[in-house]
PDB file of C-alpha atoms in Angstrom:
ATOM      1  CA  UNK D 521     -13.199  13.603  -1.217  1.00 95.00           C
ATOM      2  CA  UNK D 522     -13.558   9.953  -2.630  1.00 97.00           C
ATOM      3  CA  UNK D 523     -10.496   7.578  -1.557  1.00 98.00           C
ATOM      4  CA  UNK D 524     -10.016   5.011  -4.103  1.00 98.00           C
ATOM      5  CA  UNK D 525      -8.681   1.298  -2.599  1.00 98.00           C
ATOM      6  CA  UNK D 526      -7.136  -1.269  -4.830  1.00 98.00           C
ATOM      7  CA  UNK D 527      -7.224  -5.105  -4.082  1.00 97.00           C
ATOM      8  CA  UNK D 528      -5.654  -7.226  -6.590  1.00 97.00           C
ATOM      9  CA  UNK D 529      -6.415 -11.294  -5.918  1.00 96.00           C
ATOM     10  CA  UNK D 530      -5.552 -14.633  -7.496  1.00 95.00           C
ATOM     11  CA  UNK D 531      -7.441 -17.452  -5.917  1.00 96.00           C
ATOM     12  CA  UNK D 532      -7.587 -15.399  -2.427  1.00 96.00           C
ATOM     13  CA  UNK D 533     -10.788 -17.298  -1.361  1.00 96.00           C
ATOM     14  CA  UNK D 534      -9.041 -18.396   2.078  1.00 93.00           C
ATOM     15  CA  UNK D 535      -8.091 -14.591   2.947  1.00 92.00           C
ATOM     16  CA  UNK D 536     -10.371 -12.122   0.821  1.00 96.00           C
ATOM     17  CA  UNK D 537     -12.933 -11.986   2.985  1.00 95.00           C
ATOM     18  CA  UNK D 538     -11.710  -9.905   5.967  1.00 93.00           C
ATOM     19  CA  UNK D 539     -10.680  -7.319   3.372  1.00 95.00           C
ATOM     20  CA  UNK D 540     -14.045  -6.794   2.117  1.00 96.00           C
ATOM     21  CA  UNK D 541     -15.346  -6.625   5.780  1.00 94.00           C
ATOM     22  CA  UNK D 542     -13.021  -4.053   6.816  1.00 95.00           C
ATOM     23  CA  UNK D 543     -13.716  -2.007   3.565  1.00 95.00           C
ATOM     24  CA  UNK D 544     -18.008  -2.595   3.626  1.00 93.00           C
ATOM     25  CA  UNK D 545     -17.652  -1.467   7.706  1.00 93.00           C
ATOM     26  CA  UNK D 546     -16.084   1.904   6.914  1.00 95.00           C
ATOM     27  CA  UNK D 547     -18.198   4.815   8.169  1.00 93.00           C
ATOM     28  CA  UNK D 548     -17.436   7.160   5.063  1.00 94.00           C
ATOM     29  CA  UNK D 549     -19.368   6.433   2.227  1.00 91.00           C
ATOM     30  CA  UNK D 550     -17.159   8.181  -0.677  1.00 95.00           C
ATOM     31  CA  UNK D 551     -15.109   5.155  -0.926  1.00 96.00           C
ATOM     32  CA  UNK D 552     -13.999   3.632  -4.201  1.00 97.00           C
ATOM     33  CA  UNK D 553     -13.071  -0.199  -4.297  1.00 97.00           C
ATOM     34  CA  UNK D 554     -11.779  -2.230  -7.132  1.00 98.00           C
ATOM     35  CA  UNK D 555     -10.994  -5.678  -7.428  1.00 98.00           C
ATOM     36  CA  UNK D 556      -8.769  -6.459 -10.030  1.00 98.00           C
ATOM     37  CA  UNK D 557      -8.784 -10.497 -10.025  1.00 97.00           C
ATOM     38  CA  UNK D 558      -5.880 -12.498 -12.872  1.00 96.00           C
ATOM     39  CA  UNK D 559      -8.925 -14.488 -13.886  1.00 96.00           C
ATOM     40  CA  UNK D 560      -8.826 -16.716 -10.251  1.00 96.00           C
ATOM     41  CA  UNK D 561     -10.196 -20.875 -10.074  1.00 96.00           C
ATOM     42  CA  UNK D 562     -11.132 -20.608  -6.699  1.00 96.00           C
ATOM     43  CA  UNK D 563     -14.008 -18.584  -5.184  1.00 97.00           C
ATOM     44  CA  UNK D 564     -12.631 -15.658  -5.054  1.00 97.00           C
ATOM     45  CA  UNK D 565     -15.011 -13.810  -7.869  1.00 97.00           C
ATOM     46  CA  UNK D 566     -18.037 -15.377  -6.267  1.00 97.00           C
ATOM     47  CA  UNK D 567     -16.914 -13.526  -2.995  1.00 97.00           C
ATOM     48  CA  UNK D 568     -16.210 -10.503  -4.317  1.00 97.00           C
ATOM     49  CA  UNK D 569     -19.596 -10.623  -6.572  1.00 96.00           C
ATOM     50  CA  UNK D 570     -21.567 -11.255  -2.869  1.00 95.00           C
ATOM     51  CA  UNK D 571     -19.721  -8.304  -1.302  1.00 95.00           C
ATOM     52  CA  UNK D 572     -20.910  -5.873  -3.921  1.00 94.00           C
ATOM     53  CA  UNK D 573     -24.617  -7.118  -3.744  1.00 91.00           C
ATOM     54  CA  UNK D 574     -24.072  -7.137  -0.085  1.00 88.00           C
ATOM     55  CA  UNK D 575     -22.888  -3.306  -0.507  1.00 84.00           C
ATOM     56  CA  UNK D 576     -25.831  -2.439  -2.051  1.00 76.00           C
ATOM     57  CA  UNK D 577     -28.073  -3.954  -0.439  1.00 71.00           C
ATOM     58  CA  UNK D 578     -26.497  -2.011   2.715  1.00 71.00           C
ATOM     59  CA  UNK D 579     -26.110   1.073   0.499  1.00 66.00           C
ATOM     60  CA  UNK D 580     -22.990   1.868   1.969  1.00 71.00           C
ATOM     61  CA  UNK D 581     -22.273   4.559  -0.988  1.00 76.00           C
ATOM     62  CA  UNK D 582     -19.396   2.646  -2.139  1.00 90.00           C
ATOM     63  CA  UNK D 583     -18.434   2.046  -6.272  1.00 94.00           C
ATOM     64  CA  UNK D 584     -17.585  -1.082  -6.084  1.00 95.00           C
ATOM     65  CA  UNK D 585     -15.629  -2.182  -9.920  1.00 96.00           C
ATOM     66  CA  UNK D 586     -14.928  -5.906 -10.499  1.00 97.00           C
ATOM     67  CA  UNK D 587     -12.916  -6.633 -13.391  1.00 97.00           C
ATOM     68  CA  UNK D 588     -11.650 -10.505 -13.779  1.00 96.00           C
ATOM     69  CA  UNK D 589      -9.377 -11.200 -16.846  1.00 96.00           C
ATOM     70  CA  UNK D 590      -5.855 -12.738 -17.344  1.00 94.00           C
ATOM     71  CA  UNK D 591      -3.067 -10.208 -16.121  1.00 93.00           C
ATOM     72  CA  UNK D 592       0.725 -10.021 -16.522  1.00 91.00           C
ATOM     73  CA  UNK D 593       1.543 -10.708 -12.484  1.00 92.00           C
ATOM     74  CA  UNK D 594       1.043  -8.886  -9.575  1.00 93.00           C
ATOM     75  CA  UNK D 595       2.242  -5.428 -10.760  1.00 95.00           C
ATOM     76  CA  UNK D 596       0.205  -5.598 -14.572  1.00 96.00           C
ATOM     77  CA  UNK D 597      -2.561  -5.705 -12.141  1.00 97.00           C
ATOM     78  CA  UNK D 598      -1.907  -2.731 -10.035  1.00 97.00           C
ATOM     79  CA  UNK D 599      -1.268  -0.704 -12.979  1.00 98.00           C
ATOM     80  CA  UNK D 600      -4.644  -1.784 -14.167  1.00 97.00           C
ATOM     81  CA  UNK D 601      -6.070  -0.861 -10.792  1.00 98.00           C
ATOM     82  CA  UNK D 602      -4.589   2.484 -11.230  1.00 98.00           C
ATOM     83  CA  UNK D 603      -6.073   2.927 -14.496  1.00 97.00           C
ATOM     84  CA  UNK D 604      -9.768   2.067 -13.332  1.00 98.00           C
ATOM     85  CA  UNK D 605      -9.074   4.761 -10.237  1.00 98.00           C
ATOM     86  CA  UNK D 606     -11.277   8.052 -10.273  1.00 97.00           C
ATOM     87  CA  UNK D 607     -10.832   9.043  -6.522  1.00 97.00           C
ATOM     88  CA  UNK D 608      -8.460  11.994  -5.386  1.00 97.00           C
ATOM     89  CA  UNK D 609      -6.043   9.063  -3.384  1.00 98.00           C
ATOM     90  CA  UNK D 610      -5.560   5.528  -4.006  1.00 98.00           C
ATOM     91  CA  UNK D 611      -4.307   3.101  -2.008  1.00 98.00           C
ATOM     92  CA  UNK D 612      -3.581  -0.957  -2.340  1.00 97.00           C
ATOM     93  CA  UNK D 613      -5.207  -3.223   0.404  1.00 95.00           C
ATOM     94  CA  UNK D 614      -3.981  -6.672  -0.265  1.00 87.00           C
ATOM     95  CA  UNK D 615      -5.953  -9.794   0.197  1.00 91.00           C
ATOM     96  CA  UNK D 616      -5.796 -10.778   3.513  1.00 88.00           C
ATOM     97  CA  UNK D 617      -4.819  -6.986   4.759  1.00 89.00           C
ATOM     98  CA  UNK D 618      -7.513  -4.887   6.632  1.00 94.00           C
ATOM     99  CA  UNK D 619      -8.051  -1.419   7.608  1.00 97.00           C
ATOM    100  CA  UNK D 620      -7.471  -0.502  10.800  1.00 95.00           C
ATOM    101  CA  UNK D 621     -10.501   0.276  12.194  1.00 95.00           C
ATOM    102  CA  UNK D 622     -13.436   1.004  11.266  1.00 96.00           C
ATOM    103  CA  UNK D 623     -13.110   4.913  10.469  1.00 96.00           C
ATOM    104  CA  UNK D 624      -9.940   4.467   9.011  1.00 97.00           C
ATOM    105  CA  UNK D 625     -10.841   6.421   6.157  1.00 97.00           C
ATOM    106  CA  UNK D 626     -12.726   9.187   7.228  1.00 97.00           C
ATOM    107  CA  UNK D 627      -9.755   9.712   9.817  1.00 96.00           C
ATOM    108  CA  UNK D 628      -7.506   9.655   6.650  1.00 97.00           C
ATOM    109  CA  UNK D 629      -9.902  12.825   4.564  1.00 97.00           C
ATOM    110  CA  UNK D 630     -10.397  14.704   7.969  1.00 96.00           C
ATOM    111  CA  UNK D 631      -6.656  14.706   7.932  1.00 94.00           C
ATOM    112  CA  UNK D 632      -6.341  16.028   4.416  1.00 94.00           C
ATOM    113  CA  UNK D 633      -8.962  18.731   5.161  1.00 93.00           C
ATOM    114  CA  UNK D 634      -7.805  20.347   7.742  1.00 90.00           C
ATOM    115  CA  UNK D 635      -5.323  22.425   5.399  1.00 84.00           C
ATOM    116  CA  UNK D 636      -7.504  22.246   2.116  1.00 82.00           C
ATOM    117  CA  UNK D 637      -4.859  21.378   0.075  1.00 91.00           C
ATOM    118  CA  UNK D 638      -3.362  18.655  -2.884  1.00 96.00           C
ATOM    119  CA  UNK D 639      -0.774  16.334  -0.823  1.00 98.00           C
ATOM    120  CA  UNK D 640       1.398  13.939  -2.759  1.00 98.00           C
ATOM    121  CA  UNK D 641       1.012  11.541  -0.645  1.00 98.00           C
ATOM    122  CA  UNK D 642      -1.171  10.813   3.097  1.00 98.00           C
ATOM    123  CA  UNK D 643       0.293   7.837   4.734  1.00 97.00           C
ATOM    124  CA  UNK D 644       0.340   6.796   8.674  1.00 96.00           C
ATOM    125  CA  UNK D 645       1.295   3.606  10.595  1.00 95.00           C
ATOM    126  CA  UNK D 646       0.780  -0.293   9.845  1.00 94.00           C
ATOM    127  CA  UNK D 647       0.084  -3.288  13.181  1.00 93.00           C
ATOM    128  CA  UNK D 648       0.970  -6.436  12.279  1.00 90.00           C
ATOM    129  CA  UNK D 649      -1.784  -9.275  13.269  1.00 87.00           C
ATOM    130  CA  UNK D 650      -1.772 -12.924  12.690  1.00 83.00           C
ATOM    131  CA  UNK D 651      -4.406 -15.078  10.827  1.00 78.00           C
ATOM    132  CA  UNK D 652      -6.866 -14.248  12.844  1.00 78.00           C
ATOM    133  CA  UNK D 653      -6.436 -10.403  13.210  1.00 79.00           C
ATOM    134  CA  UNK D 654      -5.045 -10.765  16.848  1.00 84.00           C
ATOM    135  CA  UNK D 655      -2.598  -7.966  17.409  1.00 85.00           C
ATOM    136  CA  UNK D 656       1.356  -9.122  17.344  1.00 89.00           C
ATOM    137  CA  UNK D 657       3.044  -5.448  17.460  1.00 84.00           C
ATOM    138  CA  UNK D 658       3.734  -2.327  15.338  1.00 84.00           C
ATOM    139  CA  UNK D 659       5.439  -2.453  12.175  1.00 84.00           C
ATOM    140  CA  UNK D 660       9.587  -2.026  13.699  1.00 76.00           C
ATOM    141  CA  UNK D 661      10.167   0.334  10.891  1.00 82.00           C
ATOM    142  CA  UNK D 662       7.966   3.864  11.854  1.00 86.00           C
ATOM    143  CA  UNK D 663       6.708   6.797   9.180  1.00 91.00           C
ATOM    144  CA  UNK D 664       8.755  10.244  10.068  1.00 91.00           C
ATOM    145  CA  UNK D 665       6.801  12.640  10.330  1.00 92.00           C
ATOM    146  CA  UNK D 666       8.090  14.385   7.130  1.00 93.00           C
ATOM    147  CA  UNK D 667       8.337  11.845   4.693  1.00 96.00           C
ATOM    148  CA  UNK D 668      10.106  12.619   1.327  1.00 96.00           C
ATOM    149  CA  UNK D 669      11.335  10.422  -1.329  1.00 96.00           C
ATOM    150  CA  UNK D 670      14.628  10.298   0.407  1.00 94.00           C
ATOM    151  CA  UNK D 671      13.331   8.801   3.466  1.00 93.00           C
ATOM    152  CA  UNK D 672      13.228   5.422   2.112  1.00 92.00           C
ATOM    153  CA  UNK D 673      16.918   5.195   1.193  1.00 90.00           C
ATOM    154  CA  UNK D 674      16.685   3.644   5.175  1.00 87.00           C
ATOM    155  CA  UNK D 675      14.372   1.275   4.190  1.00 85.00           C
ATOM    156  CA  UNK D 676      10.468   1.471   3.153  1.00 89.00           C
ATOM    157  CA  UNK D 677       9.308   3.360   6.196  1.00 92.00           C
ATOM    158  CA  UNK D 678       5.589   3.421   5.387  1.00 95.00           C
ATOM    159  CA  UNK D 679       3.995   0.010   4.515  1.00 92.00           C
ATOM    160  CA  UNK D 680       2.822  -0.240   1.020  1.00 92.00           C
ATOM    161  CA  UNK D 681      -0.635  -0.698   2.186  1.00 93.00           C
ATOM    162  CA  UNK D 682      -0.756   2.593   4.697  1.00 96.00           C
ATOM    163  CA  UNK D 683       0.591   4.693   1.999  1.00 98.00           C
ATOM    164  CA  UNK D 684      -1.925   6.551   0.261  1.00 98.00           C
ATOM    165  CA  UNK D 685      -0.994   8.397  -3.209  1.00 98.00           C
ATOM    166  CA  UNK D 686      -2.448  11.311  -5.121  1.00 98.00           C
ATOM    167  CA  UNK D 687      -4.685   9.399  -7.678  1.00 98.00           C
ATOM    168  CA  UNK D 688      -3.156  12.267 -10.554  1.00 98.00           C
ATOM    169  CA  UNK D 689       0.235  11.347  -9.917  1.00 98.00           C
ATOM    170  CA  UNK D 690      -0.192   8.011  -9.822  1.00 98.00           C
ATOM    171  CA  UNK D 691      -1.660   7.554 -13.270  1.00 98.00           C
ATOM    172  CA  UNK D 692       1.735   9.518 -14.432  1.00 96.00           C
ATOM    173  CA  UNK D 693       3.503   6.854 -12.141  1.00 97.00           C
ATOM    174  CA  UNK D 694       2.885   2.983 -13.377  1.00 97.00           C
ATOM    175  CA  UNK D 695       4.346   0.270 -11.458  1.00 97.00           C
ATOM    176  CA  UNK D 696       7.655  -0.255 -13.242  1.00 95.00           C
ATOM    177  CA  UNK D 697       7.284  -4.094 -14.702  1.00 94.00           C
ATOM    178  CA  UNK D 698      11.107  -4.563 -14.631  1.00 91.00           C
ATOM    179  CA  UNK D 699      11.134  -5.352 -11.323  1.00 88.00           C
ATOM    180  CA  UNK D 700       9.200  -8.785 -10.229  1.00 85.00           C
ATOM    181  CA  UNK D 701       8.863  -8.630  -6.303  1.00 84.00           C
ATOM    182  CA  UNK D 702       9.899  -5.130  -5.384  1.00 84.00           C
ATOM    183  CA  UNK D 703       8.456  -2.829  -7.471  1.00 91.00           C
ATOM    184  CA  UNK D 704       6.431  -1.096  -4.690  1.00 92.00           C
ATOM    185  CA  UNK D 705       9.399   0.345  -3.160  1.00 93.00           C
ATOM    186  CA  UNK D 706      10.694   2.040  -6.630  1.00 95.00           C
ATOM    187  CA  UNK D 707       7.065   3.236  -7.239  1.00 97.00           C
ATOM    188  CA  UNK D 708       6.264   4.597  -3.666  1.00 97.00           C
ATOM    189  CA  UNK D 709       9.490   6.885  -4.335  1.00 97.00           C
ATOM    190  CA  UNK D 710       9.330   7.878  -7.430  1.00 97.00           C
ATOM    191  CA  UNK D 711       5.357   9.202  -6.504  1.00 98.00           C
ATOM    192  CA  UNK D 712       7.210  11.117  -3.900  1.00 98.00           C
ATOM    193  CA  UNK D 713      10.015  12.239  -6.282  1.00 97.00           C
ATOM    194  CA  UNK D 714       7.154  13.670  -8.614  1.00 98.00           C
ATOM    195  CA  UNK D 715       4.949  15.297  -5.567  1.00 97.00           C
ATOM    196  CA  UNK D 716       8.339  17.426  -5.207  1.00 97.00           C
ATOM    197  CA  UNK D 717       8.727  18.512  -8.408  1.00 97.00           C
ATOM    198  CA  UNK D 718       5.186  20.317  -8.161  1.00 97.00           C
ATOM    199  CA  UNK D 719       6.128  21.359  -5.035  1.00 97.00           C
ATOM    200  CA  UNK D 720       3.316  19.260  -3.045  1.00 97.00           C
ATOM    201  CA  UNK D 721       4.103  17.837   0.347  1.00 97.00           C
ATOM    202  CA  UNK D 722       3.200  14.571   1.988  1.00 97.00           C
ATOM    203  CA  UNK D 723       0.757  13.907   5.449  1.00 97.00           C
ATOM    204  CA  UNK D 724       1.096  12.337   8.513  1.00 96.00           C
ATOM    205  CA  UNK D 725      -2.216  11.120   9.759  1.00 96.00           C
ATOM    206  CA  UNK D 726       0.044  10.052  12.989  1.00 93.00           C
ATOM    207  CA  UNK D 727      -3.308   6.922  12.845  1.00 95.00           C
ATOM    208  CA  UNK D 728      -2.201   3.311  12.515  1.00 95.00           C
ATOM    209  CA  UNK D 729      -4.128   2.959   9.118  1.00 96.00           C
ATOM    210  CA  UNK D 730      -3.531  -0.878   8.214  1.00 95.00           C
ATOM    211  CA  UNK D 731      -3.354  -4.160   9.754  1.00 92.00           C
ATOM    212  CA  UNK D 732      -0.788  -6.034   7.905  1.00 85.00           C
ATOM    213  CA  UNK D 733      -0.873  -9.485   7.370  1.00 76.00           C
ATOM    214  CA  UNK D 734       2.711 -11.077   8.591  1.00 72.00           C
ATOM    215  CA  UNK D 735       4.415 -13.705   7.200  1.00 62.00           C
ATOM    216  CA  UNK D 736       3.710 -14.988   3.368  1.00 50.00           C
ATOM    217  CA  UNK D 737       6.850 -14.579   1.932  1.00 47.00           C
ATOM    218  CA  UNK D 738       9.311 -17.598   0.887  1.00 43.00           C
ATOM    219  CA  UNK D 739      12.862 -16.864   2.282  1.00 46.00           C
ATOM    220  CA  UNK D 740      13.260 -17.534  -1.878  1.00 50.00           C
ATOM    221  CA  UNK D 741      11.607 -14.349  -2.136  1.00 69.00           C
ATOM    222  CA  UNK D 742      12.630 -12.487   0.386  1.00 65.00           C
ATOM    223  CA  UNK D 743      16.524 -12.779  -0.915  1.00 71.00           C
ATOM    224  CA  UNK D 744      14.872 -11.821  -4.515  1.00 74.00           C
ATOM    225  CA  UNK D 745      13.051  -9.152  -3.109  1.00 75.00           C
ATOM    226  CA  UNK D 746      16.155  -7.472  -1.229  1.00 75.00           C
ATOM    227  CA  UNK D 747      18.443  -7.942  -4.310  1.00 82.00           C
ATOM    228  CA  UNK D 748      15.486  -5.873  -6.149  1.00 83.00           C
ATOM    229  CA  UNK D 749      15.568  -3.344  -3.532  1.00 83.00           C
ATOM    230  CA  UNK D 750      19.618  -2.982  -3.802  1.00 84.00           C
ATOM    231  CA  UNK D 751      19.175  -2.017  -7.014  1.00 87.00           C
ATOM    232  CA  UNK D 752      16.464   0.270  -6.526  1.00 87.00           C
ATOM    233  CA  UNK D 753      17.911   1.964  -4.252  1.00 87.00           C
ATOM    234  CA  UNK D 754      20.873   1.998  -6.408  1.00 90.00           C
ATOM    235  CA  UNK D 755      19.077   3.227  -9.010  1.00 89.00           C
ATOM    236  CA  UNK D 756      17.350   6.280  -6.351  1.00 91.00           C
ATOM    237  CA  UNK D 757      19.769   7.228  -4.209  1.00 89.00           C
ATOM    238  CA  UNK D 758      23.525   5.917  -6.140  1.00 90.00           C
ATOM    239  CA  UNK D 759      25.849   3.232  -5.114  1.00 90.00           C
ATOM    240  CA  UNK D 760      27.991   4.369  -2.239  1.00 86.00           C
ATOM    241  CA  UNK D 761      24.966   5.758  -0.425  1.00 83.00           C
ATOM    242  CA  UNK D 762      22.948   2.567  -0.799  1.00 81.00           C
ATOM    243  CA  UNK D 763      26.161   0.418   0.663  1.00 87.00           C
ATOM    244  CA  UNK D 764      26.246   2.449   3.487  1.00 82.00           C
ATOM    245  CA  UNK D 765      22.590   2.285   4.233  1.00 75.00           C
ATOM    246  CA  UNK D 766      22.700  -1.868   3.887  1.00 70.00           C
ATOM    247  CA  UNK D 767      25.506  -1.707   6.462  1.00 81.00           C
ATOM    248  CA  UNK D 768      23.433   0.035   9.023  1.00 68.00           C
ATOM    249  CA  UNK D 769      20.408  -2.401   7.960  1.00 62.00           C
ATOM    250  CA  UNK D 770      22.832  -5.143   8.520  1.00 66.00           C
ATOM    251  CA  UNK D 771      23.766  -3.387  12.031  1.00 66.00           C
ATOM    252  CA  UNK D 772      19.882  -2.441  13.057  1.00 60.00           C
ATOM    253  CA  UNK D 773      19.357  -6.010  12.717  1.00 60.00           C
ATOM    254  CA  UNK D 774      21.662  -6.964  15.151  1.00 63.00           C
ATOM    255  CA  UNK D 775      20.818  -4.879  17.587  1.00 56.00           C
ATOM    256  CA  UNK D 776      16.875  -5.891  16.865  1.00 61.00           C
ATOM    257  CA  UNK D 777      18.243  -9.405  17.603  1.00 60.00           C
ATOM    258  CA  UNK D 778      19.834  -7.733  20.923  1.00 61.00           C
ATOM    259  CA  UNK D 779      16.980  -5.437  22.286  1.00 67.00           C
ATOM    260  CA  UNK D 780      18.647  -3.244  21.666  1.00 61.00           C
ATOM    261  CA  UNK D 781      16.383  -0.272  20.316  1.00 59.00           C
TER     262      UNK D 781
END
């Protein structure tokens, strides 16, 4: 089983680094990584150049693809990424986001292979850690342990980065360009929305699989990025259920605020 991982960077010289550490430390070898880069000023394509000598120097097994060129934004990109994919899963690590450990992945395929079967999706849990990887606690909202496409009308319960989608669907599933900041959210459920229709269900690993990076988001953004997600959800799940569901996100807050769990 190869698991494909996606990074997509713009001058990410300060952060890109720990990503490729994580990725080159991974005790599985059938591990495909590509770097999809908007055509960056910094150093970023000189790091990412060293990492793959460095890979194969170590002959780690990994395909390492670079591709640098002018994109559309962050989502062109990851539809790109997508299109370069040959694994059976993909997943996308962001710049600055690492893998959990360092047999993340082959905890992720020994999962998958202990039924022999096509999932729609494997996913698990996400830490969050601070610049310098130091542990500040577990992501507040947690993966069920049946995850469907209607799991996420209360709120993206998997992290982006620990949810792992069948590499077949996916190239039926583009990132939807409409959306600017929050297209992840639409795309993670419609993936699940398709798995369903073929009648393929979705993993638990029940592994924290990610270290997330906190923090990086302009409170500009993160006001554009819920107003995307309203109408997602809209879109998903209709109006009256998404209104109820921002109430209790307005309420969980509070009681977050409170300690009160």
């Amino acid at each position: 089983m190869t698991i494909t991982l996606i990074t997509c960077t713009y001058n990410a010289e300060s952060v890109l680094q720990k990503t490729l550490n994580s990725i080159i430390k991974q005790d599985y070898n059938d591990i495909e990584h590509i770097i999809i880069d908007g055509k960056s000023k910094d150093n970023t394509l000189k790091i990412a150049e060293q990492y793959k000598a460095t890979s194969n120097i170590q002959r780690t097994g990994h395909k390492i693809t670079i591709i640098s060129e002018p994109d559309k934004g962050l989502y062109d990109a990851m539809n790109k990424g997508i299109r370069y994919a040959t694994g059976d899963y993909l997943c996308f690590l962001n710049a600055g986001d690492v893998l959990h450990n360092t047999n993340t992945i082959r905890d992720i395929v020994s999962a998958a292979r202990k039924n022999a079967k096509e999932y729609g999706v494997i996913y698990g849990e996400t830490d969050i850690v601070d610049d310098n990887g130091k542990f500040i606690g577990h992501r507040h909202l947690r993966a069920p342990q049946n995850l469907t496409w209607r799991s996420f009308s209360h709120g993206m319960l998997v992290c982006h980065q620990a949810f792992y989608a069948n590499t077949r669907i996916a190239k039926q599933t583009p990132y939807n360009l409409k959306y600017r900041i929050s297209a992840d959210v639409d795309w993670c459920i419609r993936i699940m929305k398709q798995a369903e229709k073929e009648g393929l269900t979705n993993l638990n690993t029940e592994k924290v699989v990610c270290n997330y990076l906190a923090g990086g988001m302009s409170i500009k953004n993160h006001r554009a990025s819920l107003i995307e997600r309203y109408k997602t959800m809209c879109e998903h799940y209709g109006i009256a259920t998404t209104i109820i569901m921002h109430i209790w996100f307005v309420i969980r807050a509070g009681m977050r605020k409170l300690g009160i769990k």
